[in-house]
CSV table of C-alpha atoms and ligand atoms in Angstrom, one decimal:
chain,number,residue,atom,x,y,z
A,1,MET,CA,146.6,104.6,51.0
A,2,SER,CA,149.4,107.1,51.6
A,3,ASP,CA,151.1,106.3,48.3
A,4,ASN,CA,148.1,107.8,46.6
A,5,GLN,CA,148.2,111.1,48.3
A,6,LEU,CA,148.8,114.4,46.7
A,7,PRO,CA,150.6,117.3,48.2
A,8,GLU,CA,148.5,120.0,49.7
A,9,THR,CA,146.9,122.1,47.0
A,10,SER,CA,148.8,125.1,45.9
A,11,ARG,CA,146.8,127.9,44.6
A,12,PRO,CA,148.9,130.3,42.5
A,13,ALA,CA,147.5,133.7,41.7
A,14,GLY,CA,145.3,133.7,38.7
A,15,ASN,CA,144.2,130.2,39.2
A,16,GLY,CA,142.3,129.8,35.9
A,17,VAL,CA,138.9,129.9,37.6
A,18,ALA,CA,136.9,133.0,37.0
A,19,PRO,CA,136.0,135.2,39.9
A,20,PRO,CA,132.5,134.9,41.4
A,21,LEU,CA,129.7,136.5,39.5
A,22,SER,CA,128.6,140.0,40.5
A,23,ARG,CA,125.0,140.1,41.7
A,24,ARG,CA,124.3,143.0,39.3
A,25,ARG,CA,125.3,141.0,36.3
A,26,PHE,CA,123.2,138.1,37.3
A,27,LEU,CA,120.1,140.3,37.8
A,28,SER,CA,120.5,141.7,34.3
A,29,VAL,CA,120.4,138.1,33.0
A,30,ALA,CA,117.2,137.4,34.9
A,31,GLY,CA,115.6,140.5,33.7
A,32,LEU,CA,116.3,139.8,30.0
A,33,GLY,CA,116.0,136.1,30.2
A,34,ALA,CA,112.6,135.7,28.5
A,35,GLY,CA,113.2,138.1,25.7
A,36,ALA,CA,116.6,136.8,25.0
A,37,ALA,CA,115.4,133.2,24.9
A,38,ALA,CA,112.4,134.1,22.7
A,39,ALA,CA,114.8,135.7,20.2
A,40,GLY,CA,117.0,132.7,20.2
A,41,ALA,CA,119.8,134.8,21.6
A,42,GLY,CA,122.1,133.1,24.0
A,43,THR,CA,124.1,136.1,24.8
A,44,LEU,CA,123.8,138.2,27.9
A,45,ARG,CA,123.0,141.9,27.7
A,46,ALA,CA,122.8,144.5,30.4
A,47,GLY,CA,120.8,147.6,29.8
A,48,PRO,CA,118.2,150.0,31.0
A,49,ALA,CA,115.4,147.3,30.8
A,50,ALA,CA,117.3,145.3,33.4
A,51,ALA,CA,117.2,148.2,35.9
A,52,ALA,CA,113.5,148.8,35.3
A,53,GLY,CA,112.6,145.2,35.5
A,54,PRO,CA,111.1,143.0,32.7
A,55,ASP,CA,108.2,144.3,30.6
A,56,PRO,CA,105.2,142.1,31.7
A,57,ASN,CA,104.0,141.9,28.0
A,58,ILE,CA,107.2,139.9,27.2
A,59,VAL,CA,105.7,136.9,29.0
A,60,PRO,CA,102.1,136.3,27.7
A,61,VAL,CA,99.7,134.3,29.9
A,62,PRO,CA,100.5,130.7,29.0
A,63,SER,CA,97.9,128.1,27.9
A,64,TRP,CA,98.3,126.1,31.1
A,65,SER,CA,96.9,129.0,33.0
A,66,LYS,CA,93.7,129.1,31.0
A,67,THR,CA,92.3,125.6,31.7
A,68,LEU,CA,91.9,123.5,34.8
A,69,GLY,CA,94.7,121.0,35.5
A,70,ALA,CA,94.3,117.3,36.3
A,71,GLY,CA,92.7,116.2,39.6
A,72,VAL,CA,94.5,115.0,42.6
A,73,ASN,CA,94.4,111.3,42.0
A,74,VAL,CA,95.5,110.9,38.3
A,75,ASN,CA,98.6,109.2,39.7
A,76,PRO,CA,97.7,107.3,42.9
A,77,TYR,CA,101.5,106.7,43.1
A,78,GLY,CA,103.1,109.9,41.8
A,79,LYS,CA,105.4,109.9,38.7
A,80,PRO,CA,107.8,112.5,37.5
A,81,SER,CA,106.7,115.1,34.9
A,82,LYS,CA,106.4,113.7,31.4
A,83,PHE,CA,109.0,116.2,30.4
A,84,GLU,CA,111.5,114.4,32.5
A,85,LYS,CA,111.0,111.0,30.7
A,86,ASP,CA,114.6,110.8,29.7
A,87,VAL,CA,115.8,110.8,33.3
A,88,VAL,CA,116.0,107.0,33.7
A,89,ARG,CA,118.3,104.2,34.6
A,90,ARG,CA,120.2,103.0,31.6
A,91,GLU,CA,122.1,99.8,30.7
A,92,VAL,CA,125.3,99.3,28.7
A,93,THR,CA,123.9,96.3,26.8
A,94,TRP,CA,127.3,94.9,25.5
A,95,LEU,CA,128.6,94.7,29.1
A,96,THR,CA,126.8,91.5,30.1
A,97,ALA,CA,125.2,88.5,28.4
A,98,SER,CA,121.8,88.8,30.1
A,99,SER,CA,119.8,91.4,32.0
A,100,GLU,CA,119.3,89.0,35.0
A,101,SER,CA,123.0,89.2,35.7
A,102,SER,CA,123.7,92.8,34.8
A,103,VAL,CA,123.7,96.4,35.9
A,104,SER,CA,121.7,99.5,35.2
A,105,PHE,CA,123.2,103.0,35.9
A,106,THR,CA,121.9,106.0,38.0
A,107,PRO,CA,121.4,109.1,35.7
A,108,LEU,CA,123.7,111.2,37.9
A,109,TYR,CA,124.0,113.9,35.2
A,110,ALA,CA,120.3,114.9,35.7
A,111,LEU,CA,120.2,114.7,39.5
A,112,ASP,CA,120.9,117.3,42.2
A,113,GLY,CA,121.1,117.4,46.0
A,114,VAL,CA,122.3,114.3,47.8
A,115,ILE,CA,119.5,111.8,47.9
A,116,THR,CA,118.9,109.4,45.0
A,117,PRO,CA,115.2,109.0,44.2
A,118,ASN,CA,114.1,105.4,44.7
A,119,GLY,CA,113.1,104.8,41.1
A,120,LEU,CA,116.5,106.0,39.8
A,121,CYS,CA,118.8,103.9,42.1
A,122,PHE,CA,121.1,101.8,39.9
A,123,VAL,CA,120.4,98.1,40.1
A,124,ARG,CA,122.9,95.3,40.1
A,125,HIS,CA,121.7,91.7,40.0
A,126,HIS,CA,123.5,88.4,39.7
A,127,GLY,CA,120.5,86.2,39.3
A,128,GLY,CA,117.6,88.5,38.6
A,129,GLU,CA,115.2,90.2,40.9
A,130,ALA,CA,113.7,87.9,43.6
A,131,GLU,CA,110.0,88.4,44.4
A,132,ILE,CA,109.4,87.7,48.1
A,133,ASP,CA,106.1,87.5,49.8
A,134,PRO,CA,106.6,89.6,53.0
A,135,ASP,CA,104.4,87.2,55.0
A,136,LYS,CA,106.6,84.3,54.1
A,137,TYR,CA,109.9,86.1,54.5
A,138,ARG,CA,112.2,84.7,57.2
A,139,PHE,CA,115.6,85.9,58.5
A,140,MET,CA,117.8,83.5,60.4
A,141,ILE,CA,120.8,84.1,62.7
A,142,HIS,CA,122.9,80.9,63.2
A,143,GLY,CA,126.3,79.4,63.4
A,144,MET,CA,128.6,80.2,66.4
A,145,VAL,CA,125.9,81.7,68.6
A,146,ASP,CA,124.4,80.7,71.9
A,147,LYS,CA,120.8,80.6,70.5
A,148,GLU,CA,119.9,80.3,66.8
A,149,LEU,CA,117.0,82.7,65.9
A,150,VAL,CA,114.5,83.1,63.1
A,151,PHE,CA,112.6,86.4,62.5
A,152,THR,CA,109.6,87.3,60.5
A,153,LEU,CA,109.4,90.8,58.9
A,154,GLU,CA,107.0,91.8,61.6
A,155,ASP,CA,109.6,90.6,64.2
A,156,ILE,CA,112.3,92.8,62.6
A,157,LYS,CA,109.9,95.8,62.7
A,158,ARG,CA,109.3,95.1,66.5
A,159,MET,CA,113.0,95.2,67.4
A,160,PRO,CA,114.0,98.1,69.6
A,161,GLY,CA,116.6,100.5,68.4
A,162,ARG,CA,115.4,101.4,64.9
A,163,VAL,CA,117.5,104.0,63.1
A,164,ASN,CA,117.5,106.3,60.1
A,165,ARG,CA,120.9,106.7,58.2
A,166,ALA,CA,121.9,108.0,54.8
A,167,TYR,CA,124.7,106.1,53.1
A,168,PHE,CA,126.1,105.8,49.6
A,169,LEU,CA,126.2,102.3,48.0
A,170,GLU,CA,128.9,102.1,45.4
A,171,CYS,CA,129.6,98.9,43.4
A,172,ALA,CA,133.3,98.1,43.5
A,173,ALA,CA,133.2,97.9,39.7
A,174,ASN,CA,132.0,101.5,39.4
A,175,SER,CA,134.4,103.2,36.8
A,176,GLY,CA,135.8,99.7,36.2
A,177,MET,CA,135.6,100.1,32.4
A,178,GLU,CA,137.9,103.1,32.7
A,179,TRP,CA,141.0,101.4,34.1
A,180,ARG,CA,142.9,101.4,30.7
A,181,GLY,CA,141.6,104.7,29.4
A,182,ALA,CA,138.5,106.8,28.8
A,183,GLN,CA,135.7,104.7,27.5
A,184,LEU,CA,132.1,105.4,28.3
A,185,ASN,CA,130.7,108.8,27.3
A,186,GLY,CA,128.6,110.0,30.3
A,187,CYS,CA,128.9,110.1,34.1
A,188,GLN,CA,125.8,107.9,34.2
A,189,PHE,CA,128.0,105.1,32.8
A,190,THR,CA,131.4,106.0,34.2
A,191,HIS,CA,130.2,106.7,37.8
A,192,GLY,CA,126.5,105.6,37.9
A,193,MET,CA,126.9,102.5,39.9
A,194,ILE,CA,126.2,104.5,43.0
A,195,HIS,CA,123.1,105.6,44.9
A,196,ASN,CA,122.6,107.4,48.2
A,197,VAL,CA,119.4,106.9,50.2
A,198,PHE,CA,118.1,107.1,53.7
A,199,TYR,CA,117.7,103.7,55.2
A,200,THR,CA,115.4,102.7,58.0
A,201,GLY,CA,116.4,99.6,59.8
A,202,VAL,CA,117.7,97.9,62.9
A,203,PRO,CA,121.4,97.6,63.7
A,204,LEU,CA,122.7,94.1,62.9
A,205,ARG,CA,124.3,94.2,66.3
A,206,ALA,CA,120.9,93.9,68.0
A,207,PHE,CA,120.2,90.6,66.3
A,208,LEU,CA,123.7,89.3,67.0
A,209,ASP,CA,123.5,90.4,70.7
A,210,MET,CA,120.1,88.6,71.0
A,211,ALA,CA,121.6,85.4,69.6
A,212,GLY,CA,124.8,85.8,71.6
A,213,VAL,CA,128.0,85.5,69.5
A,214,LYS,CA,130.3,82.9,70.9
A,215,PRO,CA,133.9,84.1,71.7
A,216,LYS,CA,135.2,82.2,68.6
A,217,GLY,CA,132.9,84.1,66.3
A,218,LYS,CA,135.1,86.4,64.2
A,219,TRP,CA,133.3,86.6,60.9
A,220,VAL,CA,129.7,86.6,59.6
A,221,LEU,CA,128.4,85.2,56.4
A,222,ALA,CA,125.5,87.2,54.8
A,223,GLU,CA,123.4,85.3,52.3
A,224,GLY,CA,120.6,86.5,49.9
A,225,ALA,CA,117.5,84.6,49.0
A,226,ASP,CA,117.7,85.3,45.3
A,227,ALA,CA,118.7,82.8,42.6
A,228,ALA,CA,122.3,84.0,42.8
A,229,VAL,CA,122.4,83.1,46.6
A,230,MET,CA,124.8,86.1,47.0
A,231,THR,CA,127.1,85.3,49.9
A,232,ARG,CA,129.9,87.5,51.4
A,233,SER,CA,132.1,87.2,54.5
A,234,ILE,CA,132.1,90.2,56.8
A,235,PRO,CA,134.4,90.7,59.8
A,236,ILE,CA,132.6,90.6,63.1
A,237,GLU,CA,133.9,94.1,64.1
A,238,LYS,CA,132.0,95.6,61.1
A,239,ALA,CA,128.9,93.5,61.7
A,240,LEU,CA,128.8,94.8,65.3
A,241,ASP,CA,129.7,98.4,64.4
A,242,ASP,CA,127.4,100.0,61.9
A,243,CYS,CA,125.7,97.4,59.6
A,244,LEU,CA,121.9,97.7,59.4
A,245,VAL,CA,119.2,95.2,58.6
A,246,ALA,CA,117.1,97.7,56.6
A,247,PHE,CA,113.5,97.4,55.4
A,248,ALA,CA,112.9,101.0,54.1
A,249,MET,CA,114.6,103.4,51.8
A,250,ASN,CA,113.8,107.1,51.6
A,251,GLY,CA,110.8,106.6,53.8
A,252,GLU,CA,109.0,103.7,52.0
A,253,ALA,CA,109.4,100.0,51.8
A,254,LEU,CA,112.6,98.8,49.9
A,255,ARG,CA,112.0,98.6,46.2
A,256,PRO,CA,111.9,94.9,44.9
A,257,GLU,CA,115.1,95.6,42.9
A,258,GLN,CA,116.8,96.9,46.0
A,259,GLY,CA,116.1,93.7,48.1
A,260,TYR,CA,112.5,93.9,49.3
A,261,PRO,CA,111.6,93.2,52.0
A,262,VAL,CA,115.1,93.3,53.7
A,263,ARG,CA,118.6,94.1,52.7
A,264,LEU,CA,121.9,94.4,54.6
A,265,VAL,CA,123.5,97.9,54.7
A,266,VAL,CA,127.3,97.9,55.1
A,267,PRO,CA,128.3,101.6,55.3
A,268,GLY,CA,131.3,102.7,53.3
A,269,TRP,CA,132.1,99.2,52.0
A,270,GLU,CA,131.8,97.8,48.5
A,271,GLY,CA,128.3,97.4,47.2
A,272,ASN,CA,128.6,93.6,46.7
A,273,MET,CA,128.5,93.1,50.4
A,274,TRP,CA,125.2,94.8,50.8
A,275,VAL,CA,123.2,91.6,50.4
A,276,LYS,CA,119.7,92.0,49.1
A,277,TRP,CA,116.7,89.8,50.0
A,278,LEU,CA,118.7,89.0,53.2
A,279,ARG,CA,118.0,85.4,54.2
A,280,ARG,CA,120.6,84.5,56.9
A,281,ILE,CA,123.6,85.7,58.9
A,282,LYS,CA,125.9,82.9,60.0
A,283,VAL,CA,128.6,83.4,62.6
A,284,GLY,CA,131.9,81.6,62.0
A,285,ASP,CA,135.6,81.8,63.0
A,286,GLN,CA,137.0,82.5,59.5
A,287,PRO,CA,135.9,83.9,56.1
A,288,TRP,CA,134.1,81.5,53.8
A,289,GLN,CA,136.1,82.1,50.6
A,290,GLN,CA,133.0,82.5,48.5
A,291,ARG,CA,133.1,83.2,44.7
A,292,GLU,CA,132.5,86.9,45.3
A,293,GLU,CA,135.6,87.2,47.5
A,294,THR,CA,138.0,85.0,45.5
A,295,SER,CA,137.5,84.9,41.7
A,296,LYS,CA,135.5,88.2,41.8
A,297,TYR,CA,135.9,91.4,43.8
A,298,THR,CA,139.7,90.9,44.1
A,299,ASP,CA,142.3,93.1,42.3
A,300,LEU,CA,145.1,91.4,40.3
A,301,LEU,CA,148.3,93.5,40.6
A,302,ALA,CA,151.0,93.8,38.0
A,303,ASP,CA,153.3,91.2,39.9
A,304,GLY,CA,150.6,88.5,39.8
A,305,ARG,CA,149.5,88.9,43.4
A,306,SER,CA,145.9,89.9,44.2
A,307,ARG,CA,144.5,92.3,46.7
A,308,ARG,CA,141.8,90.6,48.6
A,309,PHE,CA,139.1,91.7,51.0
A,310,THR,CA,139.4,95.3,49.8
A,311,PHE,CA,136.2,96.3,51.5
A,312,ILE,CA,136.4,100.1,51.9
A,313,MET,CA,135.4,102.4,49.0
A,314,ASP,CA,138.0,105.2,49.0
A,315,ALA,CA,137.3,108.9,48.5
A,316,LYS,CA,136.1,109.7,45.1
A,317,SER,CA,134.2,112.5,43.2
A,318,VAL,CA,132.9,113.3,39.8
A,319,VAL,CA,131.5,116.5,38.1
A,320,THR,CA,128.0,115.5,37.0
A,321,SER,CA,127.3,118.8,35.1
A,322,PRO,CA,128.9,119.7,32.8
A,323,SER,CA,129.4,116.2,31.6
A,324,PRO,CA,128.8,114.4,28.3
A,325,GLN,CA,125.0,114.0,28.9
A,326,ALA,CA,124.8,117.5,30.3
A,327,PRO,CA,126.8,119.8,28.0
A,328,LEU,CA,127.3,123.5,28.6
A,329,ARG,CA,124.5,125.5,26.8
A,330,GLN,CA,125.3,129.2,27.5
A,331,LYS,CA,128.3,131.4,27.8
A,332,GLY,CA,128.5,133.6,30.9
A,333,PRO,CA,127.3,132.5,34.3
A,334,ASN,CA,127.2,128.7,34.9
A,335,VAL,CA,126.9,126.4,37.8
A,336,LEU,CA,129.3,123.4,37.8
A,337,THR,CA,128.1,120.7,40.1
A,338,GLY,CA,129.1,117.2,41.2
A,339,ILE,CA,129.2,114.6,44.0
A,340,ALA,CA,131.9,113.3,46.4
A,341,TRP,CA,131.9,110.5,48.9
A,342,SER,CA,134.3,108.5,51.1
A,343,GLY,CA,133.9,105.1,52.7
A,344,ARG,CA,136.3,106.2,55.4
A,345,GLY,CA,134.3,109.1,56.8
A,346,THR,CA,133.1,112.6,55.7
A,347,VAL,CA,134.1,114.6,52.7
A,348,LYS,CA,136.2,117.4,53.9
A,349,ARG,CA,136.9,119.4,50.8
A,350,VAL,CA,136.5,119.1,47.0
A,351,ASP,CA,138.7,121.0,44.6
A,352,VAL,CA,137.8,121.6,41.0
A,353,SER,CA,140.0,122.3,38.0
A,354,LEU,CA,138.9,123.7,34.7
A,355,ASP,CA,142.3,123.3,33.0
A,356,GLY,CA,143.1,119.6,33.4
A,357,GLY,CA,144.6,119.7,36.9
A,358,ARG,CA,147.0,122.6,36.5
A,359,ASN,CA,145.1,125.0,38.7
A,360,TRP,CA,142.5,124.2,41.3
A,361,ALA,CA,139.8,126.1,43.1
A,362,THR,CA,138.0,124.9,46.3
A,363,ALA,CA,134.3,124.0,45.5
A,364,ARG,CA,131.4,125.0,47.7
A,365,ILE,CA,130.1,122.0,49.6
A,366,GLU,CA,126.3,122.5,50.0
A,367,GLY,CA,123.8,120.4,52.0
A,368,PRO,CA,124.3,117.8,54.6
A,369,VAL,CA,127.8,116.4,55.0
A,370,MET,CA,127.3,112.9,56.6
A,371,PRO,CA,129.8,110.1,57.1
A,372,MET,CA,129.9,107.6,54.3
A,373,ALA,CA,127.2,109.5,52.4
A,374,MET,CA,127.1,111.4,49.1
A,375,THR,CA,128.1,115.0,49.4
A,376,ARG,CA,127.1,117.7,46.9
A,377,PHE,CA,129.5,120.5,45.6
A,378,TYR,CA,129.1,123.5,43.4
A,379,LEU,CA,131.4,125.9,41.6
A,380,ASP,CA,129.7,129.0,40.2
A,381,PHE,CA,131.8,130.2,37.2
A,382,ASP,CA,131.8,132.4,34.2
A,383,TRP,CA,132.4,130.7,30.8
A,384,ALA,CA,133.9,132.7,28.0
A,385,GLY,CA,133.5,129.8,25.5
A,386,GLN,CA,137.1,128.5,25.8
A,387,GLU,CA,137.8,124.7,25.9
A,388,LEU,CA,137.8,123.4,29.5
A,389,MET,CA,139.3,120.2,31.0
A,390,VAL,CA,137.0,119.8,34.0
A,391,GLN,CA,138.2,117.7,37.0
A,392,SER,CA,137.2,117.3,40.6
A,393,ARG,CA,139.3,115.9,43.5
A,394,ALA,CA,137.8,114.8,46.9
A,395,MET,CA,139.5,114.9,50.2
A,396,ASP,CA,138.1,113.2,53.3
A,397,ASP,CA,138.5,113.7,57.1
A,398,THR,CA,141.2,111.1,57.3
A,399,GLY,CA,143.4,113.3,55.1
A,400,TYR,CA,143.1,110.9,52.1
A,401,VAL,CA,143.2,112.7,48.7
A,402,GLN,CA,141.6,111.2,45.6
A,403,PRO,CA,144.5,110.2,43.3
A,404,THR,CA,144.9,110.8,39.6
A,405,LYS,CA,144.4,107.7,37.3
A,406,ASN,CA,148.1,107.5,36.7
A,407,GLU,CA,148.9,107.6,40.4
A,408,LEU,CA,146.4,104.8,40.9
A,409,ARG,CA,147.9,102.7,38.0
A,410,ALA,CA,151.4,103.2,39.5
A,411,VAL,CA,150.3,101.3,42.6
A,412,ARG,CA,147.7,98.9,41.1
A,413,GLY,CA,148.8,98.3,37.5
A,414,THR,CA,146.2,97.9,34.8
A,415,ASN,CA,144.7,94.5,35.4
A,416,SER,CA,142.1,95.8,37.8
A,417,ILE,CA,138.4,96.2,37.4
A,418,TYR,CA,137.4,97.2,40.9
A,419,HIS,CA,138.2,100.2,43.1
A,420,ASN,CA,139.0,102.7,40.4
A,421,ASN,CA,138.6,106.0,42.3
A,422,GLY,CA,140.9,108.1,40.0
A,423,ILE,CA,140.2,111.7,39.0
A,424,GLN,CA,137.8,112.0,36.0
A,425,THR,CA,138.3,114.5,33.2
A,426,TRP,CA,135.6,115.9,31.0
A,427,LEU,CA,136.7,117.9,27.9
A,428,VAL,CA,134.2,120.8,27.3
A,429,ARG,CA,134.6,122.0,23.7
A,430,SER,CA,134.0,125.6,22.7
A,431,ASN,CA,130.5,124.7,21.4
A,432,GLY,CA,129.7,123.3,24.9
A,433,GLU,CA,129.7,119.6,23.9
A,434,THR,CA,131.5,117.5,26.5
A,435,GLU,CA,133.3,114.2,26.3
A,436,ASN,CA,135.2,111.7,28.4
A,437,VAL,CA,139.0,112.1,28.0
A,438,GLU,CA,142.0,111.3,30.1
A,439,VAL,CA,144.9,113.5,31.0
A,440,GLY,CA,146.5,111.1,33.6
B,1,LIG,N1,121.1,88.9,47.0
B,1,LIG,C1,121.9,89.8,46.2
B,1,LIG,N2,122.5,90.8,46.8
B,1,LIG,C2,123.2,91.6,46.1
B,1,LIG,C3,123.5,91.4,44.7
B,1,LIG,C4,122.9,90.3,44.1
B,1,LIG,O1,123.0,90.0,42.9
B,1,LIG,N3,122.1,89.5,44.9
B,1,LIG,N4,124.3,92.3,44.1
B,1,LIG,C5,125.3,93.0,44.9
B,1,LIG,C6,126.1,94.0,44.2
B,1,LIG,S1,127.4,93.5,43.2
B,1,LIG,C7,125.9,95.3,44.3
B,1,LIG,S2,126.9,96.5,43.7
B,1,LIG,C8,124.7,95.8,45.1
B,1,LIG,C9,123.8,96.7,44.3
B,1,LIG,O2,122.7,97.2,45.0
B,1,LIG,P1,121.5,97.9,44.2
B,1,LIG,O3,120.9,96.8,43.3
B,1,LIG,O4,120.6,98.3,45.3
B,1,LIG,O5,122.1,99.0,43.4
B,1,LIG,O6,123.9,94.7,45.7
B,1,LIG,C10,124.7,93.6,46.1
B,1,LIG,N5,123.8,92.7,46.8
B,2,LIG,MO1,128.7,95.3,42.7
């Protein structure tokens, strides 16, 4: 939306962001790290020891080097280290009445890189998790087609043209609790209705081509086999463009909670349309006006009208560390990191502010930059212990710039739940503790 766009970033001299670290300073930190930590000292010292390298006696041989470790098959299916036990999906229990129609959130604050591990992908159900026997699974194409077709899972896996694609899935309600002001204290809760995995599947187009879409066919209805019978209307152009009938995520079978054995992938579009436990695709000449595209997943504007069929997830970003669940622990060198994504294409640039949006520095985008996929950014900075107001602002290759929350409200009002892609602010206090605040 052009009305959300910000002017090209100006970067005045002395932009509030500290200059890059000198390599020498960082080496001195590494050299003294063990001794300083043992003494409980968080401060950085440079000195002769750094130049000579650390004294080997500072680091005694640890106990885990003195006994054999566990054998290769203690975990036939591997698990994270027990020291990572807090890195889990979490719920906000007061949000919904029951866990069968609820949401858990991805622990973004603890993750890095661009791929969400399968066991940490947020889960959104409207009728609980269906358990489908893959041998009994069937997928149907019908409606305005020349030939109605039914596929088994094996049939789907024998289709020519299988592809691998990484895409983010963001629930349209992500950040929905933040429309009227800062509310939830952690990026897990404010932004954790997103995951980014590699899907293996077959383009939906292959199935539609095989069935033969009649000229009147302009929309498809995707339906899930769960108790919610999730149904959404999708324009035929999108169905024929890049939608996937996916059966694997990050190299293994879909997880039950992500739609095992088959889900629909609708790149860049709101998560609600990514029907899990995919049962059928019906071709029709108009949208079906289902519950999820009328009473839900519409945006009530200030004048009483509603935005409808707002499929695309606009460019958005969030700093994942520091954030309320990942406070700053040390003065001196720090690595700020976060994620950015756009349902319209690739992330072109991410700017970071440490002073609530007055001054901006361009962050370092690192790792693969793929269309409609999560992108990782970093800003290496020196922290002197002053209060920070951390923000990030994403730009995509269409020129779209992530708006501030007030710019968004000027256009959409405050009745909305969905499609809140406004700029997030974290207040870092001088003791490093971090909280969710809003500066506009
Ligand atoms: N069959 C079915 N598909 C579904 C849903 C559902 O409840 N049932 N929830 C939808 C919603 S609202 C979202 S945001 C995504 C969530 O996908 P995830 O559980 O893999 O995170 O699935 C969508 N597909
Ligand atoms: Mo959703």
